[in-house]
mmCIF file of C-alpha atoms and ligand atoms in Angstrom:
data_model
loop_
_atom_site.group_PDB
_atom_site.id
_atom_site.type_symbol
_atom_site.label_atom_id
_atom_site.label_comp_id
_atom_site.label_asym_id
_atom_site.label_seq_id
_atom_site.Cartn_x
_atom_site.Cartn_y
_atom_site.Cartn_z
ATOM 1 C CA MET A 1 -12.270 16.486 6.455
ATOM 2 C CA GLY A 2 -15.010 18.054 4.352
ATOM 3 C CA GLN A 3 -16.550 15.938 1.666
ATOM 4 C CA ASP A 4 -15.961 18.486 -1.085
ATOM 5 C CA HIS A 5 -12.204 18.632 -0.916
ATOM 6 C CA PRO A 6 -10.296 21.312 -2.873
ATOM 7 C CA ASP A 7 -7.650 18.744 -3.878
ATOM 8 C CA SER A 8 -10.246 16.660 -5.720
ATOM 9 C CA HIS A 9 -8.599 17.346 -9.094
ATOM 10 C CA LEU A 10 -5.546 15.390 -7.947
ATOM 11 C CA PHE A 11 -7.523 12.184 -7.904
ATOM 12 C CA PRO A 12 -8.694 11.511 -11.461
ATOM 13 C CA HIS A 13 -8.062 7.897 -12.537
ATOM 14 C CA ALA A 14 -5.410 5.248 -13.065
ATOM 15 C CA THR A 15 -3.054 5.320 -16.049
ATOM 16 C CA GLY A 16 -0.891 2.759 -17.904
ATOM 17 C CA ALA A 17 -1.371 -0.928 -17.065
ATOM 18 C CA ALA A 18 -3.625 -0.076 -14.109
ATOM 19 C CA ALA A 19 -6.017 1.833 -16.403
ATOM 20 C CA LYS A 20 -6.412 -1.300 -18.536
ATOM 21 C CA MET A 21 -7.106 -3.419 -15.441
ATOM 22 C CA VAL A 22 -9.749 -0.891 -14.294
ATOM 23 C CA GLN A 23 -11.330 -0.977 -17.757
ATOM 24 C CA GLU A 24 -11.529 -4.777 -17.610
ATOM 25 C CA HIS A 25 -13.390 -4.680 -14.281
ATOM 26 C CA GLN A 26 -16.237 -2.313 -15.058
ATOM 27 C CA GLN A 27 -18.910 -4.982 -15.473
ATOM 28 C CA GLU A 28 -21.543 -5.350 -12.764
ATOM 29 C CA ALA A 29 -20.438 -8.101 -10.337
ATOM 30 C CA PRO A 30 -21.624 -9.246 -6.889
ATOM 31 C CA LEU A 31 -18.246 -8.282 -5.414
ATOM 32 C CA LYS A 32 -17.649 -4.543 -5.692
ATOM 33 C CA LEU A 33 -14.449 -2.734 -4.745
ATOM 34 C CA TYR A 34 -14.741 0.960 -3.957
ATOM 35 C CA ALA A 35 -11.271 2.153 -4.769
ATOM 36 C CA GLY A 36 -8.949 5.087 -5.362
ATOM 37 C CA TRP A 37 -6.370 4.431 -8.091
ATOM 38 C CA PHE A 38 -3.538 6.036 -6.062
ATOM 39 C CA CYS A 39 -4.197 4.319 -2.755
ATOM 40 C CA PRO A 40 -1.675 1.706 -1.536
ATOM 41 C CA PHE A 41 -4.262 0.185 0.814
ATOM 42 C CA VAL A 42 -6.528 -0.367 -2.209
ATOM 43 C CA GLN A 43 -3.607 -1.893 -4.090
ATOM 44 C CA ARG A 44 -3.226 -4.485 -1.315
ATOM 45 C CA VAL A 45 -6.777 -5.677 -1.967
ATOM 46 C CA LEU A 46 -6.430 -5.508 -5.757
ATOM 47 C CA LEU A 47 -3.318 -7.688 -5.563
ATOM 48 C CA VAL A 48 -5.245 -10.386 -3.706
ATOM 49 C CA LEU A 49 -8.202 -10.165 -6.110
ATOM 50 C CA LEU A 50 -5.931 -10.494 -9.155
ATOM 51 C CA GLU A 51 -3.678 -13.194 -7.695
ATOM 52 C CA LYS A 52 -6.732 -15.292 -6.877
ATOM 53 C CA LYS A 53 -8.487 -14.346 -10.129
ATOM 54 C CA ILE A 54 -11.642 -13.369 -8.226
ATOM 55 C CA PRO A 55 -14.243 -11.626 -10.415
ATOM 56 C CA PHE A 56 -15.043 -8.134 -9.121
ATOM 57 C CA GLN A 57 -16.360 -4.779 -10.176
ATOM 58 C CA TYR A 58 -13.979 -1.825 -9.776
ATOM 59 C CA ILE A 59 -15.665 1.394 -8.683
ATOM 60 C CA GLU A 60 -13.395 4.439 -8.659
ATOM 61 C CA VAL A 61 -14.396 6.944 -5.980
ATOM 62 C CA ASN A 62 -12.658 9.974 -4.593
ATOM 63 C CA PRO A 63 -12.379 9.371 -0.839
ATOM 64 C CA TYR A 64 -11.725 13.116 -0.407
ATOM 65 C CA HIS A 65 -15.046 13.874 -2.062
ATOM 66 C CA LYS A 66 -16.974 11.010 -0.571
ATOM 67 C CA PRO A 67 -20.000 9.866 -2.580
ATOM 68 C CA ALA A 68 -23.125 8.793 -0.667
ATOM 69 C CA SER A 69 -22.693 5.264 -2.088
ATOM 70 C CA LEU A 70 -19.371 4.943 -0.208
ATOM 71 C CA LEU A 71 -20.574 6.584 3.010
ATOM 72 C CA SER A 72 -23.591 4.298 3.158
ATOM 73 C CA LEU A 73 -21.240 1.296 3.250
ATOM 74 C CA ASN A 74 -18.417 2.721 5.346
ATOM 75 C CA PRO A 75 -19.200 5.606 7.703
ATOM 76 C CA ARG A 76 -15.540 6.733 7.621
ATOM 77 C CA GLY A 77 -15.707 6.795 3.843
ATOM 78 C CA LEU A 78 -12.289 5.232 3.347
ATOM 79 C CA VAL A 79 -11.068 3.206 0.403
ATOM 80 C CA PRO A 80 -10.749 0.280 0.067
ATOM 81 C CA THR A 81 -14.327 -0.653 0.891
ATOM 82 C CA LEU A 82 -15.642 -3.962 -0.378
ATOM 83 C CA GLU A 83 -19.293 -4.759 -0.995
ATOM 84 C CA TYR A 84 -19.927 -8.472 -0.720
ATOM 85 C CA ALA A 85 -23.486 -9.663 -1.438
ATOM 86 C CA GLY A 86 -24.673 -6.166 -0.504
ATOM 87 C CA LYS A 87 -22.746 -6.150 2.781
ATOM 88 C CA PRO A 88 -19.764 -3.892 3.513
ATOM 89 C CA LEU A 89 -16.243 -4.778 4.593
ATOM 90 C CA TYR A 90 -13.303 -2.442 5.077
ATOM 91 C CA GLU A 91 -9.768 -2.164 6.495
ATOM 92 C CA SER A 92 -7.364 -3.518 3.905
ATOM 93 C CA THR A 93 -5.798 -6.249 6.073
ATOM 94 C CA VAL A 94 -9.243 -7.508 7.114
ATOM 95 C CA VAL A 95 -10.475 -7.471 3.517
ATOM 96 C CA CYS A 96 -7.393 -9.374 2.303
ATOM 97 C CA GLU A 97 -7.850 -12.072 4.951
ATOM 98 C CA PHE A 98 -11.550 -12.267 4.154
ATOM 99 C CA LEU A 99 -10.761 -12.890 0.470
ATOM 100 C CA GLU A 100 -8.233 -15.536 1.480
ATOM 101 C CA ASP A 101 -10.905 -17.337 3.562
ATOM 102 C CA ALA A 102 -13.850 -16.865 1.208
ATOM 103 C CA TYR A 103 -11.975 -17.782 -1.997
ATOM 104 C CA PRO A 104 -9.557 -20.620 -1.153
ATOM 105 C CA ALA A 105 -9.094 -21.576 -4.831
ATOM 106 C CA PRO A 106 -6.980 -21.389 -6.940
ATOM 107 C CA MET A 107 -4.158 -20.562 -4.525
ATOM 108 C CA ARG A 108 -3.653 -20.038 -0.795
ATOM 109 C CA LEU A 109 -1.979 -16.862 0.346
ATOM 110 C CA LEU A 110 -1.505 -17.944 3.980
ATOM 111 C CA PRO A 111 0.160 -21.169 5.184
ATOM 112 C CA SER A 112 -2.149 -23.967 6.340
ATOM 113 C CA ASP A 113 -0.034 -24.751 9.421
ATOM 114 C CA PRO A 114 -1.525 -22.730 12.332
ATOM 115 C CA TYR A 115 1.849 -21.631 13.697
ATOM 116 C CA GLU A 116 3.153 -20.517 10.293
ATOM 117 C CA ARG A 117 -0.164 -18.782 9.631
ATOM 118 C CA ALA A 118 0.097 -16.875 12.915
ATOM 119 C CA ARG A 119 3.718 -15.957 12.178
ATOM 120 C CA ALA A 120 2.686 -14.561 8.787
ATOM 121 C CA ARG A 121 0.113 -12.401 10.610
ATOM 122 C CA ILE A 122 2.825 -11.048 12.924
ATOM 123 C CA TRP A 123 4.697 -9.715 9.876
ATOM 124 C CA ILE A 124 1.553 -8.356 8.216
ATOM 125 C CA ASP A 125 0.949 -6.484 11.466
ATOM 126 C CA PHE A 126 4.586 -5.309 11.482
ATOM 127 C CA VAL A 127 4.077 -3.797 8.020
ATOM 128 C CA THR A 128 0.895 -2.004 9.103
ATOM 129 C CA SER A 129 1.941 -0.843 12.546
ATOM 130 C CA ARG A 130 5.681 -0.208 12.012
ATOM 131 C CA ILE A 131 6.731 0.097 8.378
ATOM 132 C CA ILE A 132 3.878 2.228 7.028
ATOM 133 C CA PRO A 133 4.025 4.823 9.865
ATOM 134 C CA ALA A 134 7.845 5.014 9.485
ATOM 135 C CA PHE A 135 7.377 5.534 5.712
ATOM 136 C CA HIS A 136 5.106 8.508 6.478
ATOM 137 C CA ARG A 137 7.308 9.983 9.199
ATOM 138 C CA PHE A 138 10.178 9.968 6.696
ATOM 139 C CA LEU A 139 8.129 11.338 3.791
ATOM 140 C CA GLN A 140 6.579 14.099 5.877
ATOM 141 C CA TYR A 141 9.689 15.143 7.780
ATOM 142 C CA GLN A 142 10.351 18.851 7.236
ATOM 143 C CA PRO A 143 14.079 19.593 7.686
ATOM 144 C CA LYS A 144 14.674 22.861 9.526
ATOM 145 C CA SER A 145 18.027 23.477 7.832
ATOM 146 C CA GLU A 146 20.276 21.986 5.130
ATOM 147 C CA ASP A 147 22.148 19.814 7.643
ATOM 148 C CA ASP A 148 19.183 18.918 9.825
ATOM 149 C CA GLU A 149 20.062 15.572 11.423
ATOM 150 C CA GLY A 150 16.419 14.743 11.897
ATOM 151 C CA LEU A 151 16.091 13.725 8.250
ATOM 152 C CA SER A 152 18.890 11.130 8.610
ATOM 153 C CA ARG A 153 17.223 9.917 11.802
ATOM 154 C CA VAL A 154 13.799 9.311 10.201
ATOM 155 C CA ARG A 155 15.510 7.712 7.188
ATOM 156 C CA GLU A 156 17.498 5.403 9.492
ATOM 157 C CA GLU A 157 14.381 4.517 11.474
ATOM 158 C CA PHE A 158 12.585 3.578 8.261
ATOM 159 C CA LEU A 159 15.561 1.539 6.993
ATOM 160 C CA ASP A 160 15.769 -0.208 10.346
ATOM 161 C CA LYS A 161 12.158 -1.389 10.010
ATOM 162 C CA LEU A 162 12.837 -2.648 6.468
ATOM 163 C CA ARG A 163 15.948 -4.423 7.755
ATOM 164 C CA GLN A 164 14.004 -6.188 10.521
ATOM 165 C CA PHE A 165 11.400 -7.269 7.986
ATOM 166 C CA THR A 166 14.076 -8.544 5.594
ATOM 167 C CA GLU A 167 15.880 -10.473 8.338
ATOM 168 C CA ALA A 168 12.651 -12.363 9.005
ATOM 169 C CA MET A 169 12.390 -13.512 5.369
ATOM 170 C CA ASP A 170 12.954 -17.094 4.350
ATOM 171 C CA PRO A 171 16.646 -17.037 3.304
ATOM 172 C CA LYS A 172 16.018 -18.912 0.066
ATOM 173 C CA GLY A 173 12.917 -17.032 -1.016
ATOM 174 C CA PRO A 174 12.427 -15.326 -3.265
ATOM 175 C CA PHE A 175 9.278 -14.351 -1.352
ATOM 176 C CA PHE A 176 8.923 -13.660 2.361
ATOM 177 C CA LEU A 177 7.737 -17.162 3.247
ATOM 178 C CA GLY A 178 9.660 -18.988 0.516
ATOM 179 C CA GLU A 179 8.850 -19.982 -3.037
ATOM 180 C CA GLU A 180 5.222 -18.876 -3.030
ATOM 181 C CA VAL A 181 3.866 -15.367 -2.780
ATOM 182 C CA SER A 182 1.761 -14.720 0.342
ATOM 183 C CA LEU A 183 -0.309 -12.051 2.082
ATOM 184 C CA VAL A 184 2.911 -10.854 3.742
ATOM 185 C CA ASP A 185 4.412 -9.938 0.354
ATOM 186 C CA LEU A 186 1.170 -8.429 -0.938
ATOM 187 C CA GLY A 187 0.714 -6.481 2.298
ATOM 188 C CA ILE A 188 3.994 -4.577 1.977
ATOM 189 C CA ALA A 189 4.282 -4.473 -1.831
ATOM 190 C CA PRO A 190 2.435 -1.155 -2.399
ATOM 191 C CA TRP A 191 4.896 0.740 -0.166
ATOM 192 C CA ALA A 192 7.949 -1.123 -1.430
ATOM 193 C CA LEU A 193 6.902 -0.189 -4.975
ATOM 194 C CA ARG A 194 6.656 3.474 -3.991
ATOM 195 C CA LEU A 195 10.164 3.831 -2.530
ATOM 196 C CA TRP A 196 11.174 5.832 -5.616
ATOM 197 C CA VAL A 197 9.041 8.738 -4.339
ATOM 198 C CA PHE A 198 11.854 9.448 -1.875
ATOM 199 C CA ASP A 199 14.175 10.155 -4.810
ATOM 200 C CA HIS A 200 11.841 13.040 -5.607
ATOM 201 C CA PHE A 201 11.393 14.393 -2.132
ATOM 202 C CA LYS A 202 13.755 13.422 0.681
ATOM 203 C CA GLY A 203 17.084 12.669 -0.982
ATOM 204 C CA GLY A 204 16.319 8.991 -1.526
ATOM 205 C CA VAL A 205 15.933 5.972 0.748
ATOM 206 C CA ARG A 206 19.625 5.096 0.258
ATOM 207 C CA ILE A 207 19.414 1.329 0.702
ATOM 208 C CA PRO A 208 22.852 0.344 2.079
ATOM 209 C CA GLN A 209 25.106 -2.387 0.689
ATOM 210 C CA GLY A 210 25.338 -5.729 2.434
ATOM 211 C CA LYS A 211 24.049 -9.270 2.457
ATOM 212 C CA ILE A 212 20.750 -8.497 4.101
ATOM 213 C CA TRP A 213 20.022 -5.786 1.537
ATOM 214 C CA GLU A 214 20.803 -8.183 -1.290
ATOM 215 C CA ARG A 215 17.975 -10.298 0.096
ATOM 216 C CA TRP A 216 15.696 -7.216 0.076
ATOM 217 C CA GLU A 217 16.598 -6.453 -3.564
ATOM 218 C CA ARG A 218 15.946 -10.065 -4.548
ATOM 219 C CA TRP A 219 12.551 -9.920 -2.848
ATOM 220 C CA LEU A 220 11.794 -6.591 -4.547
ATOM 221 C CA SER A 221 12.554 -7.833 -8.032
ATOM 222 C CA ALA A 222 10.438 -10.966 -7.426
ATOM 223 C CA ILE A 223 7.450 -8.899 -6.301
ATOM 224 C CA GLU A 224 7.891 -6.263 -9.024
ATOM 225 C CA SER A 225 7.629 -8.886 -11.726
ATOM 226 C CA ARG A 226 4.285 -10.297 -10.475
ATOM 227 C CA GLU A 227 1.581 -9.722 -13.083
ATOM 228 C CA SER A 228 -0.772 -8.533 -10.334
ATOM 229 C CA VAL A 229 1.727 -5.813 -9.368
ATOM 230 C CA VAL A 230 2.357 -4.688 -12.950
ATOM 231 C CA ASN A 231 -1.390 -4.523 -13.620
ATOM 232 C CA THR A 232 -2.209 -2.413 -10.562
ATOM 233 C CA THR A 233 0.489 0.217 -11.063
ATOM 234 C CA SER A 234 -0.044 3.554 -12.793
ATOM 235 C CA GLU A 235 2.689 5.573 -14.484
ATOM 236 C CA LYS A 236 5.142 6.978 -11.932
ATOM 237 C CA GLU A 237 4.708 10.647 -12.755
ATOM 238 C CA HIS A 238 1.001 10.286 -12.068
ATOM 239 C CA TYR A 239 1.726 9.684 -8.362
ATOM 240 C CA VAL A 240 4.123 12.600 -7.894
ATOM 241 C CA PRO A 241 1.537 15.373 -7.228
ATOM 242 C CA ILE A 242 -0.211 13.085 -4.759
ATOM 243 C CA TYR A 243 2.952 12.512 -2.741
ATOM 244 C CA LYS A 244 4.002 16.143 -3.056
ATOM 245 C CA ARG A 245 1.113 17.008 -0.765
ATOM 246 C CA TYR A 246 2.746 15.032 2.017
ATOM 247 C CA ALA A 247 6.378 15.590 1.299
ATOM 248 C CA ASP A 248 6.523 19.271 0.578
ATOM 249 C CA ASP A 249 5.607 21.669 3.333
ATOM 250 C CA THR A 250 5.049 24.516 0.913
ATOM 251 C CA ALA A 251 2.310 22.405 -0.604
ATOM 252 C CA MET A 252 0.935 21.502 2.825
ATOM 253 C CA SER A 253 -2.756 20.977 2.465
ATOM 254 C CA GLU A 254 -5.741 19.881 4.467
ATOM 255 C CA LEU A 255 -4.990 16.413 3.138
ATOM 256 C CA ALA A 256 -1.487 16.299 4.590
ATOM 257 C CA LYS A 257 -2.666 17.710 7.906
ATOM 258 C CA ALA A 258 -5.347 15.064 8.078
ATOM 259 C CA THR A 259 -2.714 12.407 7.429
ATOM 260 C CA ARG A 260 -0.568 13.700 10.256
ATOM 261 C CA GLU A 261 -3.594 13.525 12.518
ATOM 262 C CA GLY A 262 -3.955 9.890 11.538
ATOM 263 C CA LYS A 263 -7.036 10.255 9.321
ATOM 264 C CA GLY A 264 -6.339 8.496 6.048
ATOM 265 C CA VAL A 265 -2.833 7.891 4.801
ATOM 266 C CA PRO A 266 -2.238 7.380 1.091
HETATM 267 N N1 GSH B 1 -6.583 1.593 7.611
HETATM 268 C C1 GSH B 1 -7.188 1.758 6.327
HETATM 269 C C2 GSH B 1 -6.583 2.966 5.643
HETATM 270 C C3 GSH B 1 -7.270 3.307 4.322
HETATM 271 C C4 GSH B 1 -6.986 4.762 3.912
HETATM 272 O O1 GSH B 1 -6.436 5.539 4.680
HETATM 273 N N2 GSH B 1 -7.386 5.118 2.684
HETATM 274 C C5 GSH B 1 -7.240 6.512 2.263
HETATM 275 C C6 GSH B 1 -6.803 6.589 0.812
HETATM 276 S S1 GSH B 1 -5.230 5.825 0.567
HETATM 277 C C7 GSH B 1 -8.597 7.208 2.359
HETATM 278 O O2 GSH B 1 -9.612 6.624 2.037
HETATM 279 N N3 GSH B 1 -8.595 8.468 2.796
HETATM 280 C C8 GSH B 1 -9.790 9.273 2.908
HETATM 281 C C9 GSH B 1 -9.872 10.046 4.189
HETATM 282 O O3 GSH B 1 -8.895 10.083 4.940
HETATM 283 O O4 GSH B 1 -10.927 10.620 4.447
HETATM 284 C C10 GSH B 1 -7.030 0.467 5.513
HETATM 285 O O5 GSH B 1 -6.078 -0.293 5.796
HETATM 286 O O6 GSH B 1 -7.866 0.176 4.643
#
């Protein structure tokens, strides 16, 4: 994708509680986060930074109009990119695990037991390799007619992934691993918090009734009330034009095409 993208105007800045958080992290700091306010992968990293109360400098960039400062750190020019003592790190799951290792205090976000730690990684991988692609297949599905069965199929496939994830949760909770929030929760939270976009575009997610879904709802309300989540979320209507690019074929843009080709997926 070209660096000077015509959709640049869609990517101004955060609003609401997230705008305040951005404002509070403008001061020069050794740890710099190159971020896009809308990006769920960035939100993963922000959640870890805020949960662990790690000082950092927030640098808003438009990854569709890549500044040289970003490209010099990350040749793909994706957000999130972290600058740590002048050195770059990217890929949200890698960055989150790095922060967990480099800043053990004041709280751990992965279990200390090696087996439990590995199991947590299995579910972080499940989110990245199964849930997020299913979210995008559903959002980008273009029904060919009013009663196109394909839409129900991609919805069901997405729900099935959420169900598998929920079945693996600690039954007591409220979080995935139990009482304490972990990288598993923070790794899926940005997409779970964006499920409302389907009410705008694809007739809703339509979470079914049932015991397992009660567990999902309990998890969702626990994660939604985390301060870190509240403080990294912009006002809903601010996200709508962003998601319209993916959901609505009439608005199909270079950006959506690039997403389908696997280059960058907000
Ligand atoms: N796998 C990456 C994905 C990051 C990503 O796709 N970020 C999007 C914004 S949400 C981006 O920078 N897109 C710019 C582009 O595709 O050129 C991660 O986990 O950090």
